[in-house]
Every structure is written in structure tokens, then in C-alpha cells.
PDB file of C-alpha atoms in Angstrom:
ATOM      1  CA  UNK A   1       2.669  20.048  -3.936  1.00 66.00           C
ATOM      2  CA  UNK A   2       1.031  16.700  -2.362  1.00 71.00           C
ATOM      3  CA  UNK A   3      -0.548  15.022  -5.932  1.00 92.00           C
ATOM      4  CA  UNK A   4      -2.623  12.724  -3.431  1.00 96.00           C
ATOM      5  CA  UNK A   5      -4.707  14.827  -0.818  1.00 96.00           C
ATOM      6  CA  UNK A   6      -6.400  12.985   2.208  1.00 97.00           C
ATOM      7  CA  UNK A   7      -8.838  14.882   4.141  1.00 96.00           C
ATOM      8  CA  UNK A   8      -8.816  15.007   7.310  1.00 97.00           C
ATOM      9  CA  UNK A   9      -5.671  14.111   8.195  1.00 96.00           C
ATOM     10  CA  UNK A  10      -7.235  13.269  11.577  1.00 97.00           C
ATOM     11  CA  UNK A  11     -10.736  12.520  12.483  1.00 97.00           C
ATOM     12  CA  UNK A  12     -12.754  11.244  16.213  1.00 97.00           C
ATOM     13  CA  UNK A  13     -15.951   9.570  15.792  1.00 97.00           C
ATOM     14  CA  UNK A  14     -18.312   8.357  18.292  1.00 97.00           C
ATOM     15  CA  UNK A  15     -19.505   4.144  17.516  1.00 97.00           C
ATOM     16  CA  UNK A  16     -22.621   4.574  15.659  1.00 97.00           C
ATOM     17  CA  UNK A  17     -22.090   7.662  14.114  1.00 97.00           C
ATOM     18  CA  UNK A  18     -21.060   7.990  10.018  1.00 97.00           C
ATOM     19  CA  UNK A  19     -18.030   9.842   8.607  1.00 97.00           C
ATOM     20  CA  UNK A  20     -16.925  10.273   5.309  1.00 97.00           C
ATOM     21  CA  UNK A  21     -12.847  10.048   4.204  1.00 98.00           C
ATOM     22  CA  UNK A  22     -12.157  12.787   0.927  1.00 97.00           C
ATOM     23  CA  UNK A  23      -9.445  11.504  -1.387  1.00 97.00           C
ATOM     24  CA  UNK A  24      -8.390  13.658  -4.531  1.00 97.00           C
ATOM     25  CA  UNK A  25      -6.003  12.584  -7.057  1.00 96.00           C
ATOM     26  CA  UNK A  26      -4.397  14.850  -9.125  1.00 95.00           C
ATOM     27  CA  UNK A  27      -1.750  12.528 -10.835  1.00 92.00           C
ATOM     28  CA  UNK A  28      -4.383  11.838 -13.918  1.00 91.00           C
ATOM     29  CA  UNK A  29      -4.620   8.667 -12.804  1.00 90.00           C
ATOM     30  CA  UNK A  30      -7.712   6.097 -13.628  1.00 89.00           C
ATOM     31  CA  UNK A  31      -7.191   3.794 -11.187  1.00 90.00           C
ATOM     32  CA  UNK A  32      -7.944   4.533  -7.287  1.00 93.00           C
ATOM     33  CA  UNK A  33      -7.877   2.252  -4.105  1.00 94.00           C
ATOM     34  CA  UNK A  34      -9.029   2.541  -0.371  1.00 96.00           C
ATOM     35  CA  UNK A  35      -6.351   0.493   1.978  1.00 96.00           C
ATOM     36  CA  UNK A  36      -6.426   0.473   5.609  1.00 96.00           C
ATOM     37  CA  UNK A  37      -3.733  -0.052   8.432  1.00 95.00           C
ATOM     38  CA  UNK A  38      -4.190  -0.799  11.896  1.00 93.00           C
ATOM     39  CA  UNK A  39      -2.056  -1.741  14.712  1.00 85.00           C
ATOM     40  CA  UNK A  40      -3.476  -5.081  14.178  1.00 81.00           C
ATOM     41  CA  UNK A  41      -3.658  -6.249  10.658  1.00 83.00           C
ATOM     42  CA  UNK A  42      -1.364  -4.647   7.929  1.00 85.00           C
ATOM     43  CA  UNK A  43      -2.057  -2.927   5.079  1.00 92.00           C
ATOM     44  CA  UNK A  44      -5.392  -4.301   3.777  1.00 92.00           C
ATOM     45  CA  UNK A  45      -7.208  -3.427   0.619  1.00 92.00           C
ATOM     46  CA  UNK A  46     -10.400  -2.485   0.550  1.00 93.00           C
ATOM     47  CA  UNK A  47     -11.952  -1.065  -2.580  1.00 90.00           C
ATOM     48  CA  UNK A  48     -10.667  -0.839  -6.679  1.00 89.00           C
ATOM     49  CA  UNK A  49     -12.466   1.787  -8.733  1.00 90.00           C
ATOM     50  CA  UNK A  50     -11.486   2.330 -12.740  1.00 86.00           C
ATOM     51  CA  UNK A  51     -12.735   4.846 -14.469  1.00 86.00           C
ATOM     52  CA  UNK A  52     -14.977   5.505 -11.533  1.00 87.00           C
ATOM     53  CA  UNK A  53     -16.205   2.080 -12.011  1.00 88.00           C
ATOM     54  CA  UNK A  54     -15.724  -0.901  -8.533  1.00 89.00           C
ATOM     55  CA  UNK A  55     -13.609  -3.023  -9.735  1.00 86.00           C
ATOM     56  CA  UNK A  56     -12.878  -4.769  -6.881  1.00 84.00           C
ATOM     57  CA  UNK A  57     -14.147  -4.841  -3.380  1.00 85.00           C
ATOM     58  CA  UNK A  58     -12.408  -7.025  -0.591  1.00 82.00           C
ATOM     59  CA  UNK A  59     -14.649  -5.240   2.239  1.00 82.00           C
ATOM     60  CA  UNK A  60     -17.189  -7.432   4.024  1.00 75.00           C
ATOM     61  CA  UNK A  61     -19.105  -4.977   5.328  1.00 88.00           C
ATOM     62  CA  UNK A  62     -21.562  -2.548   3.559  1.00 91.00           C
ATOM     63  CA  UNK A  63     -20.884   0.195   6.112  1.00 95.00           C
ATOM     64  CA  UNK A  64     -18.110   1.104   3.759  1.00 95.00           C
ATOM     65  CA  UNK A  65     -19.563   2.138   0.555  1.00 94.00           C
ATOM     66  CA  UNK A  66     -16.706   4.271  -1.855  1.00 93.00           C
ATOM     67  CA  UNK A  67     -18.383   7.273  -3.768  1.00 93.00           C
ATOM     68  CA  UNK A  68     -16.941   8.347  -7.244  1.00 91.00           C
ATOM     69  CA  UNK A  69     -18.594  11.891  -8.266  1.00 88.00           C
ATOM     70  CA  UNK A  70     -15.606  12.938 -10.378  1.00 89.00           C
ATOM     71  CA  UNK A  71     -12.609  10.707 -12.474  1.00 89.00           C
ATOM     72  CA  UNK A  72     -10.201  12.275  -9.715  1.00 93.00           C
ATOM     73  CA  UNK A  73     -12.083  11.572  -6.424  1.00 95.00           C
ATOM     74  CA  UNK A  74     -13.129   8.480  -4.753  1.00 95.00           C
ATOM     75  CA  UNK A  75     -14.114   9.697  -0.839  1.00 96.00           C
ATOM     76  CA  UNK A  76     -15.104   6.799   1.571  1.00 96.00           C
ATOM     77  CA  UNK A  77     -18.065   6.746   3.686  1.00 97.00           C
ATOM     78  CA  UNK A  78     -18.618   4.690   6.912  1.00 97.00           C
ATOM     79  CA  UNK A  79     -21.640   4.088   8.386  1.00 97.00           C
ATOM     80  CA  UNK A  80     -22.421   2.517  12.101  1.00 97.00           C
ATOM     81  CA  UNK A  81     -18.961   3.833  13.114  1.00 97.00           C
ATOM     82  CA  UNK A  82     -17.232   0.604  15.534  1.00 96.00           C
ATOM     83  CA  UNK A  83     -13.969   1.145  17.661  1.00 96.00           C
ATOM     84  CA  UNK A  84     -12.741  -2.012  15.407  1.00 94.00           C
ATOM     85  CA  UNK A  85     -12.965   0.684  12.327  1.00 96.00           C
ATOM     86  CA  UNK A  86     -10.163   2.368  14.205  1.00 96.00           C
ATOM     87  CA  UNK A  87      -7.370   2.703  11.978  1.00 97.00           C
ATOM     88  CA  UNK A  88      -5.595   5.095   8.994  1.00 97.00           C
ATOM     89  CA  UNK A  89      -7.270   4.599   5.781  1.00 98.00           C
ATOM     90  CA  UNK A  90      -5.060   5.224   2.945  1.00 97.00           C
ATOM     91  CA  UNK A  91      -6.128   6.062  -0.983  1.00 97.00           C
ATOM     92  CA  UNK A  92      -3.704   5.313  -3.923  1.00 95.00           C
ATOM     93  CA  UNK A  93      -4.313   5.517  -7.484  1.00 93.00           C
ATOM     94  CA  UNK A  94      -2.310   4.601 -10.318  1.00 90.00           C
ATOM     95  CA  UNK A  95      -2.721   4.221 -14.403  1.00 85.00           C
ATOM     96  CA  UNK A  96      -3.499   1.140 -15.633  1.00 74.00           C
ATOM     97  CA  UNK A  97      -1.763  -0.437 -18.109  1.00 68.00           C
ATOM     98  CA  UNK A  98      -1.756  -3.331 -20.325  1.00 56.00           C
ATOM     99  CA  UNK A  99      -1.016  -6.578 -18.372  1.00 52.00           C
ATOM    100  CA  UNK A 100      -1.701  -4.761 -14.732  1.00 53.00           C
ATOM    101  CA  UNK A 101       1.709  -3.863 -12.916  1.00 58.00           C
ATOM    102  CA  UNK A 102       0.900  -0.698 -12.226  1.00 75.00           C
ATOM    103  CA  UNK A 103       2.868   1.606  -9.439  1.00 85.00           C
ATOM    104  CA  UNK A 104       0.477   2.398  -6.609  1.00 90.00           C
ATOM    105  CA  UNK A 105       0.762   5.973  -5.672  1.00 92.00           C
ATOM    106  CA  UNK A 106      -0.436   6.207  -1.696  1.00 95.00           C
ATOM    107  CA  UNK A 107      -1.703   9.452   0.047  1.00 96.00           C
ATOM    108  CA  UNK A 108      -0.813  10.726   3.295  1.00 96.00           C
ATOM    109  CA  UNK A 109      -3.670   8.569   5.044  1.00 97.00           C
ATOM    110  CA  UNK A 110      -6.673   9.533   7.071  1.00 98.00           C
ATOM    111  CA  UNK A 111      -6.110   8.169  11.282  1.00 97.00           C
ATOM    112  CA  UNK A 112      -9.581   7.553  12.314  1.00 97.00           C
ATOM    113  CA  UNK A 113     -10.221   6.404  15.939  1.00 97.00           C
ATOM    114  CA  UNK A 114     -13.674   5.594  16.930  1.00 97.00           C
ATOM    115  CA  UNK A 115     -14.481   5.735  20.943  1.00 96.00           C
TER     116      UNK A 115
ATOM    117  CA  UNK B   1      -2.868 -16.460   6.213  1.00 48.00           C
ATOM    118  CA  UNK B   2      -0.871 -13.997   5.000  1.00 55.00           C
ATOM    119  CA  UNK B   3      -0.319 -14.217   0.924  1.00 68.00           C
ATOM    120  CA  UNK B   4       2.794 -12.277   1.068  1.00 72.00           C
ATOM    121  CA  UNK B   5       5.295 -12.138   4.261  1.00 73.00           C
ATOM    122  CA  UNK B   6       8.431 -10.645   4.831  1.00 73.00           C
ATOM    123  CA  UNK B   7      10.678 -13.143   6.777  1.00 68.00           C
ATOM    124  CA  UNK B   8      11.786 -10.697   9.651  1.00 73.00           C
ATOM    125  CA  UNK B   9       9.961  -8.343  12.012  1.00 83.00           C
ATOM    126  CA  UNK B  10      12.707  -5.461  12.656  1.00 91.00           C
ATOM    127  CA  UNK B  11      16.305  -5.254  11.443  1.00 93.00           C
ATOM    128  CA  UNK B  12      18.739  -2.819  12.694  1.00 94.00           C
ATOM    129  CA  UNK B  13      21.973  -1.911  11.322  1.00 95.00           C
ATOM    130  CA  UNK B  14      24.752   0.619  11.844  1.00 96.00           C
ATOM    131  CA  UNK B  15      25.027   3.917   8.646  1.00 97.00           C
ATOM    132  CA  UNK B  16      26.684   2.216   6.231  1.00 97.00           C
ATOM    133  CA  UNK B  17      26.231  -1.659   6.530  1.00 96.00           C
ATOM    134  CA  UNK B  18      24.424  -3.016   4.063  1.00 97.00           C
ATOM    135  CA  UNK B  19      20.973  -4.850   4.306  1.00 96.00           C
ATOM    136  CA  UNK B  20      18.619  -7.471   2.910  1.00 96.00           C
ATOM    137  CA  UNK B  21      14.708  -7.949   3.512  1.00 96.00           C
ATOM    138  CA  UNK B  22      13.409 -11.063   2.655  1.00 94.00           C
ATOM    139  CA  UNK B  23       9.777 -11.474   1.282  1.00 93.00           C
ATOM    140  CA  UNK B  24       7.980 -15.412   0.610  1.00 93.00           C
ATOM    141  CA  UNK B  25       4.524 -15.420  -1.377  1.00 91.00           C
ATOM    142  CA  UNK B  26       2.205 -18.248  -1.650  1.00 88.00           C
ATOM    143  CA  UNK B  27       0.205 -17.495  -4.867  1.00 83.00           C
ATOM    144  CA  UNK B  28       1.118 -16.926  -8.886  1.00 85.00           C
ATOM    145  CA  UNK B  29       1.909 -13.285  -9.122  1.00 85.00           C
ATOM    146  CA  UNK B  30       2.590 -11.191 -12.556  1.00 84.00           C
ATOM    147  CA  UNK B  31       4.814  -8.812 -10.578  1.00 87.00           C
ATOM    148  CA  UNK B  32       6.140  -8.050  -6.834  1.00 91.00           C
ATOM    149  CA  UNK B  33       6.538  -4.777  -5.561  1.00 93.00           C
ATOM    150  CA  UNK B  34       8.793  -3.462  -2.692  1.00 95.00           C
ATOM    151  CA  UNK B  35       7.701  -0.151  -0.812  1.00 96.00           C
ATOM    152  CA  UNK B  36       8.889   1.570   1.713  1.00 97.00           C
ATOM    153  CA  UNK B  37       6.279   3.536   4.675  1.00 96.00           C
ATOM    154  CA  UNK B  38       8.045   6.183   6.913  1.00 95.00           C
ATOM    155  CA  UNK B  39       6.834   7.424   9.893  1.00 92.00           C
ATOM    156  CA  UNK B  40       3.317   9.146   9.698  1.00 90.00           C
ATOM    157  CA  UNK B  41       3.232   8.795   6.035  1.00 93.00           C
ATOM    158  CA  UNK B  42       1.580   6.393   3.288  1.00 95.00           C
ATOM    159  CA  UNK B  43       4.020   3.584   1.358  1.00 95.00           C
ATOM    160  CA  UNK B  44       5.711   4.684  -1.636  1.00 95.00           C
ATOM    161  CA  UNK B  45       7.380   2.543  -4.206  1.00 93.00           C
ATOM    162  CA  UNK B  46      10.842   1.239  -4.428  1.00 96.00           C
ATOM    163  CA  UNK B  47      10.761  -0.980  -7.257  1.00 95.00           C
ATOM    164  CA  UNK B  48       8.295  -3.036  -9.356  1.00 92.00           C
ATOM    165  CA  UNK B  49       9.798  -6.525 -10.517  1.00 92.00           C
ATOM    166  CA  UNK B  50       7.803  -8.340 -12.659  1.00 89.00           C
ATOM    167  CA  UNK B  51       7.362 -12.171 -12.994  1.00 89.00           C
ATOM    168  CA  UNK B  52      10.050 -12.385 -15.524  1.00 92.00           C
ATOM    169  CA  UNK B  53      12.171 -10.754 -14.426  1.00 94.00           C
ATOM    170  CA  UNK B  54      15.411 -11.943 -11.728  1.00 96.00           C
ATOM    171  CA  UNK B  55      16.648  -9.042 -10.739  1.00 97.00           C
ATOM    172  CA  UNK B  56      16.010  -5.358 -10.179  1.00 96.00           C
ATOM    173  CA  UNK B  57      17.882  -1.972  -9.491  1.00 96.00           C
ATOM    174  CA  UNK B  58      17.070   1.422  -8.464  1.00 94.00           C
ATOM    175  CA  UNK B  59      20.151   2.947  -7.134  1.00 96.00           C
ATOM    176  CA  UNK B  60      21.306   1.494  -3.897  1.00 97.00           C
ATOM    177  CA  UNK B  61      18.347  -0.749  -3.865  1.00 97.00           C
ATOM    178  CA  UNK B  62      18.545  -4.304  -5.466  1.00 98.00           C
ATOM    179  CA  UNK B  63      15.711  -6.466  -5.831  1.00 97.00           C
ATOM    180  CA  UNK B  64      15.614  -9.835  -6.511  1.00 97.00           C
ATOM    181  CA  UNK B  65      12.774 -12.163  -7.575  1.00 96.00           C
ATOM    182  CA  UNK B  66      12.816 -15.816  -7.537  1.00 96.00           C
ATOM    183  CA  UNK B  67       9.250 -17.731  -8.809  1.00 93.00           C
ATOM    184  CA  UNK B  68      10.494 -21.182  -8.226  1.00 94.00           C
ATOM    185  CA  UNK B  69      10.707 -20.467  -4.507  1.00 94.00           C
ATOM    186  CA  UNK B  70       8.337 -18.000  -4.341  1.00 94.00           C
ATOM    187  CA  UNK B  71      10.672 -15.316  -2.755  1.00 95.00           C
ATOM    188  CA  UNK B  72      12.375 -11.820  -3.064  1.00 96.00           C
ATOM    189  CA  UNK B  73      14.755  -9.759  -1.756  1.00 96.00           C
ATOM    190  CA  UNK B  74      15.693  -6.204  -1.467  1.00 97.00           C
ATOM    191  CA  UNK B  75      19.000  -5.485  -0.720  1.00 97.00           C
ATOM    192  CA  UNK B  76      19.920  -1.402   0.399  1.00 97.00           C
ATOM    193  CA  UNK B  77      23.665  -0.834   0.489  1.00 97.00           C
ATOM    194  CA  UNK B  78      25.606   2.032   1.903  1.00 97.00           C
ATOM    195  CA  UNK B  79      22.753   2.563   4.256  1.00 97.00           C
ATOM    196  CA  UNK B  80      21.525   5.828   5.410  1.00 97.00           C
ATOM    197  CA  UNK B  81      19.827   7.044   8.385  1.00 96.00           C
ATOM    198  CA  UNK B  82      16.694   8.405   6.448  1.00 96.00           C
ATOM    199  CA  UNK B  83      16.716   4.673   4.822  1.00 97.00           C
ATOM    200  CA  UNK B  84      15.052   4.206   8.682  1.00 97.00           C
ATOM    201  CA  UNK B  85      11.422   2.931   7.585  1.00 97.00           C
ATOM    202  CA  UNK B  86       8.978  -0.090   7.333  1.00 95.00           C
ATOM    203  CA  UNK B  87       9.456  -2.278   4.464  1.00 96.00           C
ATOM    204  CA  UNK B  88       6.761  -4.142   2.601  1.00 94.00           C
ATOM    205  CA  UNK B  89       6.777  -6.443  -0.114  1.00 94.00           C
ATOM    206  CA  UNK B  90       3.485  -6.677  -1.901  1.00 92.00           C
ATOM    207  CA  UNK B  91       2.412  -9.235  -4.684  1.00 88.00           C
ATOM    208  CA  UNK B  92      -0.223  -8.469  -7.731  1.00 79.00           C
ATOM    209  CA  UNK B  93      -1.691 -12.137  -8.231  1.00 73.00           C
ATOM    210  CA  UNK B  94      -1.757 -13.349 -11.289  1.00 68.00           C
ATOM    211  CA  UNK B  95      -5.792 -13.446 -11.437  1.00 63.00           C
ATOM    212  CA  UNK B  96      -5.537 -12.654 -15.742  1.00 56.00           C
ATOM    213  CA  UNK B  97      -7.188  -9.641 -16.715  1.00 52.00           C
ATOM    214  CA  UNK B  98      -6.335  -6.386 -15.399  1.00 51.00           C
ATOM    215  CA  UNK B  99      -4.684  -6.204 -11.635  1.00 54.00           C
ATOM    216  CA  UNK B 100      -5.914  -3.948  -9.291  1.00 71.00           C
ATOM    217  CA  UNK B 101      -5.642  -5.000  -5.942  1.00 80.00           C
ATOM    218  CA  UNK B 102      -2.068  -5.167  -3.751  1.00 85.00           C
ATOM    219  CA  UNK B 103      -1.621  -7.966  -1.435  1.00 87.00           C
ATOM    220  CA  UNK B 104       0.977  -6.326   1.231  1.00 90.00           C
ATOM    221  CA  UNK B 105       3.072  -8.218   3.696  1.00 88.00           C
ATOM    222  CA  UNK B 106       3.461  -7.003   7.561  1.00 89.00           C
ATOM    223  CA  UNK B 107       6.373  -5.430   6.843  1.00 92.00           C
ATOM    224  CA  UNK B 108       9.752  -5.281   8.364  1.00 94.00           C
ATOM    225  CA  UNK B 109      10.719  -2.325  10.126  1.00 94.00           C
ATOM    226  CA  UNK B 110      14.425  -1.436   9.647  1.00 96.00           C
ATOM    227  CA  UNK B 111      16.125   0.841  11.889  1.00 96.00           C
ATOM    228  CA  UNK B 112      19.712   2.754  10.709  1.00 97.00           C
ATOM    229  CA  UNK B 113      21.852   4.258  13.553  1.00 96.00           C
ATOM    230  CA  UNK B 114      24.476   6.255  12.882  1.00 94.00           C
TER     231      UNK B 114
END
């Protein structure tokens, strides 16, 4: 049973319209993460969220705002959809522990192309 | 600029041979972690090796961390054709505190032929 669901698995948007990535966790993790991949940069973090708190955010635009409504989900939305956003957005969560080091557990990824 | 790399783009190698991917970093990191992406799917962990720590094993993976140079290796012997993946190092800097955020290399994409 996948522990780290990613929905859709595939998704076409037009550029300017707003989508929204679903990521559910059901490890019992604390911990969850947005990266993205794209042919042209590797994998890039995005957004930390503990305990459904941002902990860290490495994303300079605010058309990506993360939304936490439960301890197990942290979906993505995208606003003002550009053909740069093209890409597969993976979540990952983990358990933190004392002194960080934690194992990143990655989901099956979301491939979002923008036209 | 990158703040972890692996050193190669693609290695190939024949079922059996054994392998090493090569990683540099250019900040202070508390640990270094290798994963492993296969085709269509997200990364998933090989091994953690913390800062302390030389030297790592899970199976027929061996990893091996070096601070003073700012390196690592992972080393896969007996190789199989399923080992046939990308390979990314990725660093957790050593920012104090709690560490949340994965710096990941490009990645090396190693190909096993029977």
C-alpha cells in the first residue's frame, strides 16, 4: 500500500490558470516537504512544514503557497500557472528527531506541464 | 552553484562489476544522504551517514564520508540490473537547530547491462 499518495499523478494546465497538488502521508510522520524536478534544475526544495507549521520556505514566488488542513496533508497550490512551473513536484515527510538527520520519505510525484 | 555535486553524469557497467559514485559538498553538513530515483518514481533512501561517521553499510552498498575533503562515496558491488537508477547525494547543512531542508546533487545516472 503506497504510505505517500500524490494526486494526480498527472495534471495539464493552461499559463494563468491555478491548480492545486494533494499530498497525504500516512507514515505518522510530522515533518512534510514540497521538492520539484525538472529537466532543467534537479531536485529543488521548496517548502518545510512541522507540525503543520512552515518551517522553511526556499520558494521565491508567492504563487506557491502550501496548505496544511490536517497533521497528515500538506497539498500545494499554484497560482498564475507559467510553462517554467513545468515540472514533477514531489512531497516527502519524515519524523524529526533530535539533532535533524532524518530519512526523507518521497511520494510518487505529481508531472505538471503547463502550455 | 550547486552545494552538493556528484562528480560524474552517467556510469555504465556490465551485471556484476562493481561501482563507485562520487559526491563533493561545499558547506558544513551534520549528515549526507545517498538516494537512489528509478524511472517514473520519487528518490528513496540508501543510507544516511552522519558527520561523524567514516563509513557506512547497507548490504551491497558502502558509503563513505570524508569532512576534511568534503566528499563521499557510495560504492554498489555485485551489481544488478534493477540497481539501473539515478543516484543523488544530498547534504543536511549544518544550520544548528532542527534540519529540514535536503540540498540534492544532479545526480548520476548509472546504467547496469547484463
Amino acid at each position: 500500500d503506497p504510505k505517500i499518495i500524490q494526486k494526480p499523478k498527472y495534471l495539464v494546465a493552461v499559463t494563468g490558470s491555478e491548480k492545486i497538488l494533494i499530498c497525504e502521508q500516512y507514515l505518522g510522520h510530522n515533518a512534510m516537504y514540497w521538492y520539484r524536478q525538472s529537466a532543467k534544475k534537479p531536485l529543488e526544495f521548496m517548502f518545510s512544514y512541522s507540525y503543520q507549521k512552515l518551517m522553511d520556505n526556499q520558494t521565491a514566488s508567492s504563487r506557491f503557497q502550501p496548505q496544511s488542513s490536517k497533521k497528515n496533508h500538506l497539498d500545494l497550490q499554484i497560482t498564475a500557472l507559467k510553462p517554467d512551473d513545468s515540472a514533477t513536484y514531489f512531497c516527502a515527510s519524515s519524523q524529526p528527531g533530535l539533532g535533524g538527520q532524518d530519512t526523507q520519505y518521497f511520494g510518487p510525484g505529481t508531472r505538471l506541464l503547463v502550455l | 552553484s550547486q552545494l552538493a555535486e556528484e562528480n560524474s553524469w552517467a556510469l555504465s557497467v556490465h551485471e556484476g562489476e562493481s561501482v563507485t559514485v562520487n559526491c563533493s559538498y561545499k558547506t558544513s553538513i551534520t549528515a549526507l544522504q545517498w538516494y537512489r530515483q528509478k524511472s517514473g518514481k520519487g528518490p528513496a533512501q540508501l543510507i544516511l551517514i552522519r558527520s561523524n561517521e567514516r563509513e557506512k553499510r547497507n548490504g551491497r552498498l558502502r558509503a563513505t564520508l570524508d569532512t576534511s575533503s568534503q566528499s563521499s562515496s557510495l560504492s554498489i558491488t555485485a551489481t544488478r540490473c534493477e540497481d539501473t537508477a539515478v543516484y543523488f547525494c544530498a547534504t543536511e547543512p549544518n544550520s544548528g537547530g532542527s534540519n529540514y531542508k535536503l540540498t540534492f546533487g544532479k545526480g548520476t545516472l548509472l546504467t547496469v547491462t547484463p
